[in-house]
Amino acid sequence: MFIGVKTKILLTVLAIVLLFTIFSLVYFPSLQGRALRTNYQSEVQNQAKTIALGASIALSEQNFKGLKTAMDFVKENEELRFVTLIQKDTIWNTDSSSYKVEDNVMVTFPEENTYSSNLVSSDSLIIMKAPFRTSIMDGEIMLGVSTKSINIRQKKIRMTALLISGAIFLVGMLIGLWLSRNISHPVQALRKAAKRVGEGDLTSEVKSSSKDEIGELAVAFNNMVNDIKKLSDLTLEQEKEKQHLLASQNEALEKQVEERTAELRQSLENLQSTQAQLVQAEKMASLGELTAGIAHEIQNPLNFVNNFSEVNAELLAELEEELNNGNHEEVKQLIQDLKDNEIKIVHHGKRADTIVKNMLQHSRTNSTGVKEPTDINALADEYLRLAYHGLRAKNKSFNAALKTDYDEAVGKINILSQDIGRVILNLLTNAFYVVNEKREMNIAGYEPTVSVSTKKKDDIVEIRISDNGNGIPQKVLDKIFQPFFTTKPTGQGTGLGLSLSYDIISKGHGGELRAETKEGEGTTFIVQLPYKS
Amino acid sequence: MKNFLLPILFLLSITVYSQNSELTVIGNKKGVPAQLSTSNLKSIFMGNQPKWSDGSKVIIAMMKFTTDGGKNTCSKLYQKSTTDVTKHWLTVSMKGVIDAPVFFNTAAELQNFVANTAGAIGVFDGTVTASTAKTVLIDGKTSF
């Protein structure tokens, strides 16, 4: 809760004024009343003593002047209620062994009433006793005085106290208001000015004519604001200079950036060009791998075409001879053979045509980018053979066992067949490379084996290409999918095969390509392709 | 022995005589009546009459009770002990109706006072010497 300076000052002054008021209204009258009563009691006591002395002189010297004077004096007191003379009688018992003192009221003034000697003071009556002792008698004077005058004086005191309290309260509150005005107003002005300064208005100035600490504070505040303004102006000027400098530097920097950007763009273009060339080189490398295999593949149908063509030529010669001989049955048999051979020639010719088309498709720089339903098992098998025969064409001594396990449930899947074929070819080429590498180590009982298998797993197709080579060390395994990383000798690998394969599977088909290996035992590359890519 | 007894007996007889000597009442010429009855006198000396018939204040004069005259006054006039009379006047003084008596050590002083104080009346044992005071007859007698 926010309590302002003005309120605090007023509350403080009010508290002080209230304290004074309570003191002057309650404590002071009470104190005065007690003092008044005490003084009055003392006065009455003195009067009683004076009377007692007068009585004592009267009894002992038969001089009643003093008693009369004292009585006359006491009687002048309007508050006097009674004066009683009490005789103290000593009463002995019958055998004079003990005694008691009895009070015997001899006379009371005024005589209308009699008062017991046991009477004590009350709020309305003050009782004072003064003893005396003479040879004639022992006694005491009991004086009863009304407290009416005291009460009236106490009332006057209370009234006076009330008036004084009211005056104190009024004066105190006026002082409080004056103080709060003289203190809180300058403070509030300072607060407002400080707030304006905080909001950025450095023209704020506090006007204070007081010659006290608050006035000095106002002057100090104004000086401070002036200093801040000067400093602010200086800072703004410096800031402008900095902005100007920064702008010129930015301009220079932008020029540099533009120049560097142009250089970088050029570098990027060069890089992209180089990358395209590298990709093309990789394609050409794989094409090179294929060429031998394709040549071998084409050789077989060509051999068939040639052989059956030669056979047909011989059969035509025989047919001509049999026609001349009129041997129709033989002619018919020869024609049938010719037809069969022609079918085989056409079959092998088409096969060669397919191989050539595939080769052309593989060597094409830009694919159509349209995925088509493709028989994964056929694709895998075709590239297995191409890869194997390609390697065999280059290295006649190479031989390896090929194991296949195709899951017929796989069926067709929408893929870019030439891209997936390139991946399979790349993985198989690597597999053949490593088993050949291990074979050349002449390990006893080692039989190079490359396996290709497919399997349908829920909504994906899994292609596993395994070899029984030396496996891949862990530190190499972490880098095999990095571009330009290769363990092959210089000139034998671009280092882009697995990197491009990874991109084709993951980015091109939303699949996954990973390797599982065990050093000394072999490696399995697993390609997972989703049906809905 | 006889030489001692006779003076002692003489002194005792003088004392008895003095205590039993008659009292004389004198009064100031102003206010005090020329004669009074015994009862009137006792009433006045008891303080029952504050003023004389002419309105002047009654002022009582007596010998101190420590003197023979005082004691004689107590026994003859008041028929009370000096203590009782003193107490009586103490109570009267307290009431303030009448002034307490003025006590004197000698009859001459008393007579002089009465002679010079208007309304004063005194009682003493002895002869009247003051010419300005008058002897108040008590029951027609100059002494009692």
XYZ file of C-alpha atoms in Angstrom:
677
model
C 0.000 0.000 0.000
C 1.400 3.353 -1.035
C 1.395 6.007 1.707
C 2.537 9.427 0.630
C 4.899 11.696 2.500
C 2.057 14.097 3.167
C -0.032 11.389 4.788
C 2.944 10.164 6.804
C 3.677 13.651 8.106
C 0.026 14.229 8.923
C -0.208 10.862 10.679
C 2.974 11.563 12.641
C 1.801 15.012 13.696
C -1.637 13.615 14.488
C -0.060 10.941 16.682
C 2.033 13.534 18.519
C -0.925 15.875 18.867
C -3.092 13.051 20.113
C -0.450 12.138 22.672
C -0.311 15.721 23.877
C -4.087 15.914 23.825
C -4.426 12.745 25.852
C -1.796 14.055 28.261
C -3.482 17.416 28.659
C -6.992 15.966 28.652
C -6.533 12.943 30.901
C -3.203 12.754 32.633
C -2.740 16.425 33.458
C -6.231 16.913 35.000
C -5.865 13.667 36.898
C -2.494 14.772 38.229
C -3.815 18.215 39.056
C -6.877 16.722 40.750
C -4.756 14.446 42.908
C -2.428 17.311 43.789
C -5.397 19.503 44.588
C -6.917 16.883 46.848
C -3.571 16.192 48.505
C -3.024 19.899 49.153
C -6.540 20.278 50.413
C -6.121 17.273 52.703
C -2.905 18.787 53.987
C -4.657 22.087 54.593
C -7.510 20.393 56.419
C -5.002 18.368 58.401
C -3.268 21.592 59.436
C -6.578 23.086 60.483
C -7.334 20.006 62.549
C -3.882 20.231 64.128
C -4.410 23.938 64.874
C -7.697 23.192 66.599
C -6.091 20.324 68.474
C -3.302 22.647 69.593
C -5.856 25.239 70.681
C -7.741 22.585 72.618
C -4.530 21.396 74.205
C -3.648 24.967 75.319
C -7.179 25.590 76.488
C -7.165 22.476 78.611
C -3.728 22.907 80.065
C -3.596 26.688 80.480
C -7.272 27.650 80.446
C -6.519 29.912 77.536
C -9.233 29.496 74.972
C -8.149 32.298 72.678
C -6.122 30.032 70.443
C -8.956 27.517 70.218
C -11.399 30.271 69.390
C -9.135 31.713 66.727
C -8.651 28.307 65.207
C -12.351 27.544 65.285
C -13.187 30.955 63.828
C -10.698 30.290 61.060
C -12.107 26.846 60.354
C -15.654 28.053 60.421
C -14.836 30.495 57.666
C -14.317 27.484 55.412
C -17.540 27.109 53.490
C -16.770 23.486 52.856
C -16.641 22.657 56.563
C -19.157 20.006 57.435
C -18.287 19.381 61.077
C -15.658 19.668 63.783
C -15.820 16.986 66.405
C -14.048 16.844 69.745
C -13.380 13.263 70.748
C -12.283 12.261 74.199
C -10.127 9.189 74.489
C -11.295 7.405 77.645
C -9.177 4.640 79.075
C -11.426 1.927 80.459
C -9.764 -0.569 82.785
C -11.205 -3.942 83.529
C -12.308 -4.876 87.025
C -8.942 -6.208 88.202
C -7.046 -3.426 86.452
C -5.026 -5.906 84.410
C -5.926 -4.523 80.982
C -7.648 -1.555 79.447
C -9.217 -0.339 76.284
C -9.519 3.086 74.796
C -12.968 4.259 73.887
C -13.785 7.258 71.756
C -16.342 9.530 73.312
C -17.679 12.285 71.135
C -17.853 15.291 73.415
C -19.119 17.922 71.069
C -19.701 18.464 67.385
C -19.981 21.701 65.510
C -22.511 22.310 64.086
C -24.651 20.417 66.549
C -27.303 19.252 64.090
C -25.571 15.982 63.391
C -23.379 13.595 65.252
C -20.594 11.730 63.554
C -18.932 8.503 64.477
C -15.253 8.657 65.295
C -14.746 5.831 62.816
C -15.767 8.002 59.866
C -13.282 7.890 56.992
C -12.710 10.009 53.902
C -14.759 9.439 50.760
C -15.074 11.057 47.347
C -17.417 13.667 48.725
C -15.904 14.132 52.176
C -12.402 14.547 53.564
C -11.923 13.430 57.158
C -8.788 14.548 59.016
C -7.899 13.804 62.633
C -5.393 15.545 64.941
C -4.715 14.095 68.393
C -3.850 16.038 71.534
C -2.794 15.021 74.993
C -3.099 17.033 78.212
C -3.100 16.289 81.922
C -6.837 16.742 81.936
C -7.733 14.503 79.024
C -6.497 12.817 75.825
C -8.460 13.356 72.683
C -8.489 14.254 69.070
C -10.071 16.725 66.770
C -11.902 15.213 63.783
C -12.498 17.617 60.921
C -14.905 16.863 58.099
C -14.695 18.932 54.945
C -16.721 18.620 51.777
C -14.876 18.047 48.501
C -17.387 20.125 46.563
C -15.009 23.002 45.983
C -12.302 20.572 44.951
C -14.698 18.905 42.566
C -15.658 22.289 41.133
C -12.002 23.182 40.735
C -11.327 19.795 39.191
C -14.155 20.415 36.756
C -12.618 23.773 35.942
C -9.267 22.098 35.445
C -10.872 19.550 33.138
C -12.613 22.275 31.196
C -9.384 24.205 30.992
C -7.609 21.007 29.927
C -10.298 20.424 27.324
C -9.851 23.909 25.955
C -6.059 23.586 26.029
C -6.312 20.153 24.374
C -8.552 21.569 21.696
C -6.141 24.415 21.186
C -3.193 22.002 21.106
C -5.045 19.777 18.654
C -5.977 22.695 16.437
C -2.512 24.216 16.533
C -0.930 20.785 16.077
C -3.043 20.016 13.050
C -2.323 23.434 11.585
C 1.385 22.814 12.140
C 0.968 19.333 10.611
C -0.739 20.753 7.558
C 1.892 23.445 7.254
C 4.672 20.879 7.601
C 3.094 18.483 5.125
C 2.572 21.342 2.708
C 6.124 22.587 3.070
C 7.676 19.123 2.905
C 5.368 17.010 0.762
C 4.725 19.590 -1.960
C 8.401 20.012 -2.846
C 8.876 16.227 -2.554
C 5.890 15.605 -4.824
C 7.235 18.195 -7.258
C 10.586 16.386 -7.159
C 8.861 13.048 -7.726
C 6.923 14.376 -10.713
C 10.044 15.951 -12.158
C 12.020 12.739 -11.614
C 9.225 10.781 -13.316
C 9.293 13.147 -16.299
C 13.080 12.828 -16.458
C 12.664 9.049 -16.337
C 10.280 9.304 -19.286
C 12.901 11.242 -21.204
C 11.837 14.852 -20.601
C 15.133 16.481 -19.674
C 13.609 19.957 -19.597
C 11.970 19.268 -16.239
C 12.879 21.729 -13.523
C 11.828 21.874 -9.879
C 10.941 25.290 -8.501
C 11.594 25.541 -4.776
C 12.015 28.708 -2.763
C 12.677 26.939 0.558
C 16.081 27.480 2.071
C 16.294 24.092 3.754
C 17.544 20.638 2.710
C 14.583 20.215 0.374
C 15.491 23.459 -1.372
C 19.076 22.223 -1.683
C 17.740 18.915 -2.975
C 15.723 20.747 -5.642
C 18.802 22.710 -6.701
C 20.865 19.512 -6.764
C 18.128 17.795 -8.785
C 18.028 20.630 -11.314
C 21.828 20.525 -11.612
C 21.677 16.778 -12.051
C 19.030 17.069 -14.801
C 21.157 19.697 -16.546
C 24.196 17.426 -16.326
C 22.150 14.517 -17.641
C 20.890 16.691 -20.492
C 24.425 17.738 -21.400
C 25.578 14.152 -21.175
C 22.569 12.998 -23.176
C 23.220 15.577 -25.879
C 26.839 14.534 -25.984
C 25.859 10.885 -26.124
C 23.340 11.584 -28.886
C 25.967 13.432 -30.863
C 28.407 10.586 -30.376
C 25.660 8.171 -31.288
C 24.975 10.077 -34.495
C 28.647 9.992 -35.342
C 28.690 6.302 -34.607
C 25.587 5.787 -36.732
C 27.185 7.703 -39.561
C 30.376 5.722 -39.205
C 28.388 2.540 -38.965
C 26.388 3.431 -42.057
C 29.557 4.070 -44.055
C 31.051 0.864 -42.702
C 27.855 -0.967 -43.553
C 27.978 0.401 -47.048
C 31.572 -0.737 -47.447
C 30.686 -4.038 -45.878
C 27.724 -4.494 -48.159
C 29.985 -3.885 -51.141
C 32.392 -6.435 -49.775
C 29.537 -8.827 -49.125
C 28.226 -8.337 -52.635
C 31.686 -8.976 -54.026
C 32.151 -11.981 -51.806
C 28.649 -13.184 -52.637
C 29.418 -12.932 -56.304
C 32.629 -14.824 -55.700
C 30.801 -17.383 -53.611
C 28.066 -17.671 -56.216
C 30.729 -18.266 -58.798
C 32.375 -20.782 -56.493
C 29.014 -22.437 -55.915
C 28.369 -22.619 -59.594
C 31.816 -24.074 -60.068
C 31.180 -26.464 -57.219
C 27.797 -27.473 -58.597
C 29.350 -27.947 -61.974
C 32.141 -29.976 -60.441
C 29.611 -31.941 -58.420
C 27.562 -32.605 -61.554
C 30.718 -33.683 -63.297
C 31.549 -35.919 -60.330
C 28.074 -37.389 -60.319
C 28.356 -37.932 -64.009
C 31.773 -39.445 -63.458
C 30.252 -41.753 -60.858
C 27.552 -42.671 -63.340
C 30.098 -43.260 -65.973
C 32.097 -45.346 -63.544
C 29.071 -47.475 -62.841
C 28.383 -47.530 -66.548
C 31.886 -48.776 -67.019
C 31.144 -51.483 -64.496
C 28.047 -52.304 -66.494
C 29.604 -52.216 -69.919
C 31.490 -55.451 -69.536
C 28.471 -57.168 -68.028
C 26.240 -55.795 -70.728
C 28.687 -56.879 -73.367
C 28.617 -60.345 -71.856
C 24.848 -60.271 -71.692
C 24.535 -59.125 -75.270
C 27.129 -61.675 -76.378
C 24.930 -64.602 -75.366
C 21.843 -63.613 -77.389
C 24.075 -62.566 -80.239
C 25.707 -66.000 -80.139
C 22.291 -67.549 -80.209
C 21.183 -65.312 -83.094
C 24.375 -66.039 -85.003
C 24.296 -69.754 -84.307
C 20.613 -70.109 -85.144
C 21.107 -67.944 -88.253
C 23.962 -70.243 -89.397
C 21.823 -73.278 -88.566
C 18.938 -71.755 -90.504
C 21.232 -71.153 -93.473
C 22.215 -74.810 -93.409
C 18.555 -75.789 -92.946
C 17.567 -73.629 -95.948
C 20.225 -75.394 -98.069
C 18.854 -78.738 -96.924
C 15.304 -77.479 -97.565
C 16.265 -76.530 -101.110
C 17.842 -79.903 -101.660
C 14.791 -81.762 -100.237
C 12.425 -79.684 -102.371
C 14.405 -80.608 -105.426
C 14.204 -84.233 -104.294
C 10.448 -83.897 -103.721
C 10.694 -85.066 -100.225
C 7.799 -83.163 -98.731
C 7.882 -84.677 -95.311
C 11.466 -83.628 -94.807
C 10.600 -80.203 -96.205
C 7.874 -79.796 -93.643
C 10.217 -80.858 -90.833
C 12.865 -78.438 -92.010
C 10.359 -75.580 -92.210
C 9.258 -76.336 -88.656
C 12.881 -76.292 -87.482
C 13.368 -73.027 -89.297
C 10.320 -71.575 -87.526
C 11.542 -72.728 -84.138
C 14.972 -71.282 -84.762
C 13.415 -68.069 -86.005
C 11.445 -67.813 -82.756
C 14.657 -68.319 -80.782
C 16.458 -65.747 -82.947
C 13.655 -63.232 -82.333
C 13.653 -64.069 -78.598
C 17.383 -63.551 -78.198
C 17.274 -60.513 -80.448
C 14.642 -58.938 -78.176
C 16.707 -59.841 -75.185
C 19.684 -58.034 -76.629
C 17.437 -55.120 -77.454
C 16.247 -54.967 -73.831
C 19.795 -55.030 -72.580
C 20.775 -52.204 -74.856
C 17.739 -50.207 -73.811
C 18.578 -50.716 -70.140
C 22.092 -49.601 -70.774
C 20.828 -46.479 -72.494
C 18.417 -45.855 -69.682
C 21.174 -46.148 -67.113
C 23.517 -43.834 -68.958
C 20.845 -41.162 -69.352
C 21.907 -37.950 -67.493
C 18.475 -36.810 -66.435
C 15.816 -39.181 -65.331
C 12.153 -38.405 -65.931
C 11.563 -38.177 -62.185
C 8.361 -40.219 -62.455
C 8.128 -43.270 -60.257
C 6.813 -46.363 -61.895
C 5.699 -49.728 -60.544
C 8.798 -51.878 -60.713
C 9.436 -55.519 -59.938
C 12.087 -55.257 -57.272
C 13.073 -58.933 -57.508
C 13.663 -58.691 -61.313
C 15.546 -55.426 -60.911
C 17.771 -56.870 -58.207
C 18.436 -60.018 -60.155
C 19.223 -58.169 -63.363
C 21.729 -55.872 -61.699
C 23.242 -58.810 -59.809
C 24.058 -60.463 -63.065
C 25.233 -57.245 -64.723
C 27.524 -56.474 -61.834
C 28.919 -59.971 -61.616
C 29.594 -60.327 -65.315
C 30.986 -56.822 -65.480
C 33.576 -57.747 -62.889
C 34.192 -61.079 -64.493
C 34.796 -59.330 -67.867
C 37.483 -57.213 -66.303
C 38.964 -59.972 -64.193
C 38.677 -63.451 -65.673
C 40.158 -65.021 -62.576
C 37.388 -63.644 -60.354
C 34.710 -66.029 -59.324
C 32.105 -65.819 -56.605
C 29.095 -67.718 -55.404
C 25.839 -65.816 -55.900
C 22.993 -66.486 -53.550
C 19.552 -65.075 -54.030
C 16.452 -65.241 -51.910
C 13.630 -63.253 -53.422
C 10.354 -62.916 -51.618
C 7.571 -63.331 -54.187
C 5.248 -61.351 -51.949
C 7.241 -58.226 -52.620
C 5.541 -57.589 -55.975
C 5.862 -54.213 -57.630
C 6.716 -50.955 -55.923
C 6.651 -47.386 -57.160
C 10.263 -46.302 -57.597
C 12.639 -44.583 -59.960
C 13.947 -47.863 -61.271
C 17.116 -46.494 -62.816
C 18.036 -44.782 -59.512
C 17.294 -47.851 -57.353
C 19.114 -49.971 -59.957
C 22.111 -47.679 -59.655
C 21.991 -48.107 -55.840
C 21.785 -51.908 -56.117
C 24.572 -51.932 -58.724
C 26.740 -49.758 -56.487
C 26.175 -51.969 -53.443
C 26.811 -55.155 -55.466
C 29.972 -53.694 -57.087
C 31.270 -52.893 -53.600
C 30.356 -56.388 -52.392
C 32.164 -58.024 -55.301
C 35.106 -55.700 -54.744
C 35.531 -56.675 -51.103
C 35.085 -60.421 -51.625
C 37.621 -60.243 -54.467
C 39.934 -58.287 -52.185
C 39.645 -60.989 -49.540
C 40.012 -63.723 -52.153
C 43.313 -62.261 -53.277
C 44.514 -62.679 -49.677
C 44.508 -66.428 -50.425
C 42.805 -67.396 -47.216
C 42.447 -71.137 -47.043
C 38.876 -72.384 -47.511
C 37.563 -68.939 -48.311
C 34.821 -68.903 -50.885
C 33.706 -65.431 -52.057
C 29.968 -65.200 -51.681
C 27.541 -62.382 -52.458
C 23.910 -62.711 -51.454
C 20.874 -60.739 -52.561
C 17.555 -61.135 -50.837
C 14.265 -59.289 -50.716
C 11.536 -59.386 -48.115
C 8.192 -57.746 -47.635
C 7.770 -56.318 -44.163
C 4.390 -54.740 -43.542
C 4.476 -51.543 -45.601
C 8.096 -51.671 -46.650
C 10.306 -53.715 -48.909
C 13.680 -54.712 -47.607
C 16.596 -55.499 -49.932
C 19.635 -57.045 -48.255
C 22.983 -57.261 -50.118
C 25.538 -59.233 -48.146
C 29.140 -60.218 -48.652
C 31.555 -62.337 -46.671
C 34.431 -59.904 -47.052
C 36.567 -58.451 -44.253
C 33.821 -56.216 -42.917
C 34.085 -52.484 -42.187
C 35.982 -51.110 -39.170
C 33.808 -49.026 -36.851
C 35.782 -45.814 -37.449
C 35.244 -46.262 -41.205
C 31.607 -47.279 -40.820
C 30.771 -43.841 -39.366
C 32.002 -42.151 -42.590
C 30.945 -44.436 -45.401
C 27.923 -42.278 -46.356
C 29.964 -39.064 -46.382
C 30.591 -37.645 -49.883
C 34.057 -38.292 -51.348
C 34.942 -40.808 -48.626
C 36.487 -43.941 -50.073
C 38.833 -46.685 -48.935
C 39.644 -47.703 -52.512
C 43.019 -46.813 -54.045
C 43.261 -43.501 -55.859
C 41.586 -43.652 -59.256
C 39.439 -46.661 -58.415
C 36.634 -44.860 -56.582
C 35.047 -41.408 -56.541
C 33.786 -41.629 -52.946
C 30.308 -40.636 -54.145
C 28.714 -44.050 -54.653
C 27.370 -44.650 -51.164
C 26.677 -40.941 -50.618
C 24.509 -40.766 -53.775
C 22.880 -44.072 -52.886
C 22.035 -42.750 -49.438
C 20.462 -39.608 -50.964
C 18.480 -41.650 -53.525
C 17.024 -43.918 -50.824
C 16.401 -41.387 -48.074
C 15.581 -38.186 -49.987
C 14.344 -39.635 -53.259
C 12.202 -42.453 -51.854
C 11.748 -41.720 -48.117
C 13.462 -44.985 -47.283
C 16.434 -46.016 -45.250
C 19.915 -47.274 -46.100
C 22.159 -48.670 -43.403
C 24.996 -51.129 -43.003
C 25.516 -53.963 -40.559
C 29.030 -55.305 -40.396
C 31.264 -57.568 -38.413
C 34.984 -57.241 -38.896
C 36.487 -60.294 -40.590
C 33.080 -61.811 -41.364
C 31.394 -59.490 -43.817
C 28.906 -56.685 -44.344
C 25.216 -56.431 -45.105
C 23.706 -53.312 -46.663
C 20.009 -53.010 -45.975
C 17.762 -50.946 -48.224
C 14.255 -50.310 -46.947
C 11.748 -48.778 -49.337
C 8.225 -47.841 -48.374
C 5.385 -48.905 -50.626
C 3.953 -45.404 -50.333
C 6.879 -43.189 -51.094
C 6.900 17.666 118.420
C 4.267 20.049 119.577
C 6.404 22.829 118.266
C 5.973 21.389 114.717
C 2.364 20.260 114.866
C 0.955 23.616 115.743
C 2.299 25.448 112.671
C 1.188 22.587 110.416
C -2.291 22.611 111.821
C -2.361 26.396 111.383
C -1.402 26.161 107.765
C -3.990 23.460 107.103
C -6.637 25.543 108.745
C -5.690 28.509 106.592
C -5.914 26.342 103.478
C -9.316 24.995 104.415
C -10.439 28.468 105.165
C -9.225 29.813 101.940
C -10.992 27.043 99.953
C -14.142 27.603 101.724
C -13.935 31.367 101.633
C -16.897 33.138 100.077
C -17.023 34.231 96.479
C -17.775 37.731 95.307
C -19.292 38.588 91.957
C -18.437 41.861 90.309
C -19.636 43.250 87.092
C -18.940 46.058 84.672
C -21.199 48.955 85.053
C -22.464 48.520 81.529
C -24.860 45.686 80.810
C -24.382 43.678 83.978
C -27.395 43.757 86.316
C -26.935 44.802 89.915
C -28.158 41.556 91.337
C -28.709 37.995 90.279
C -30.061 34.828 91.722
C -27.729 31.895 92.296
C -29.359 29.981 89.512
C -29.090 32.924 87.143
C -25.463 33.316 88.047
C -24.782 29.612 87.464
C -26.622 29.721 84.184
C -24.584 32.735 83.084
C -21.331 31.073 84.138
C -22.353 27.873 82.344
C -22.410 29.975 79.193
C -26.106 29.763 78.611
C -26.602 33.530 78.280
C -24.613 35.142 75.536
C -25.921 38.687 75.957
C -27.203 40.982 78.619
C -30.584 42.592 78.462
C -29.137 45.749 76.935
C -27.668 43.682 74.167
C -24.089 43.852 75.231
C -22.000 40.708 75.069
C -21.583 38.592 78.222
C -17.884 38.252 79.041
C -17.040 35.901 81.882
C -13.934 36.324 84.043
C -12.701 33.671 86.430
C -9.640 32.795 88.401
C -7.485 30.119 86.905
C -8.371 26.676 88.199
C -4.860 26.232 89.382
C -5.519 29.009 91.960
C -7.490 28.589 95.179
C -10.030 31.060 93.914
C -10.507 29.059 90.773
C -10.894 25.813 92.612
C -13.288 27.493 95.067
C -15.317 28.808 92.144
C -15.601 25.314 90.648
C -16.734 23.783 93.914
C -19.113 26.494 94.967
C -20.472 27.865 91.770
C -20.347 24.824 89.475
C -20.290 22.098 92.089
C -17.919 20.294 89.678
C -14.264 19.518 89.531
C -11.916 21.871 87.753
C -11.430 19.209 85.059
C -15.131 18.971 84.361
C -15.488 22.733 84.220
C -12.521 22.983 81.878
C -14.037 20.301 79.652
C -17.348 22.111 79.810
C -15.818 25.330 78.601
C -13.889 23.422 75.970
C -17.122 22.124 74.527
C -18.779 25.509 74.814
C -15.859 27.144 73.039
C -16.086 24.558 70.281
C -19.748 25.362 69.780
C -18.816 29.046 69.552
C -22.117 30.321 70.956
C -20.357 32.241 73.676
C -16.782 33.166 74.274
C -14.920 31.118 76.819
C -14.158 32.803 80.150
C -11.057 34.886 80.601
C -8.899 33.373 83.324
C -6.645 35.345 85.664
C -3.980 34.492 88.167
C -4.887 37.253 90.637
C -8.106 38.801 91.826
C -6.734 42.268 91.152
C -6.168 41.471 87.499
C -9.652 40.018 87.311
C -11.226 43.087 88.933
C -9.308 45.387 86.665
C -10.452 43.465 83.602
C -14.090 43.473 84.651
C -13.995 47.124 85.523
C -12.645 48.018 82.092
C -14.565 45.573 79.908
C -18.135 46.304 79.000
C -20.488 43.385 79.758
C -17.826 41.609 81.820
C -18.820 39.681 84.935
C -16.298 38.049 87.252
C -16.198 35.861 90.277
C -13.344 35.658 92.762
C -12.718 35.110 96.438
C -11.597 38.212 98.256
C -12.456 41.824 98.712
C -13.467 44.188 95.971
C -10.755 46.733 95.248
C -11.748 48.061 91.868
C -13.758 51.202 92.311
C -15.103 51.224 88.751
C -16.622 47.753 89.005
C -19.822 47.092 90.768
C -20.524 44.232 93.118
C -23.365 42.094 91.908
C -25.636 40.935 94.641
C -26.364 37.217 94.607
C -29.639 36.465 96.147
C -29.340 39.874 97.791
C -25.920 39.152 99.255
C -22.561 40.597 98.295
C -20.914 37.181 98.537
C -21.962 33.559 98.701
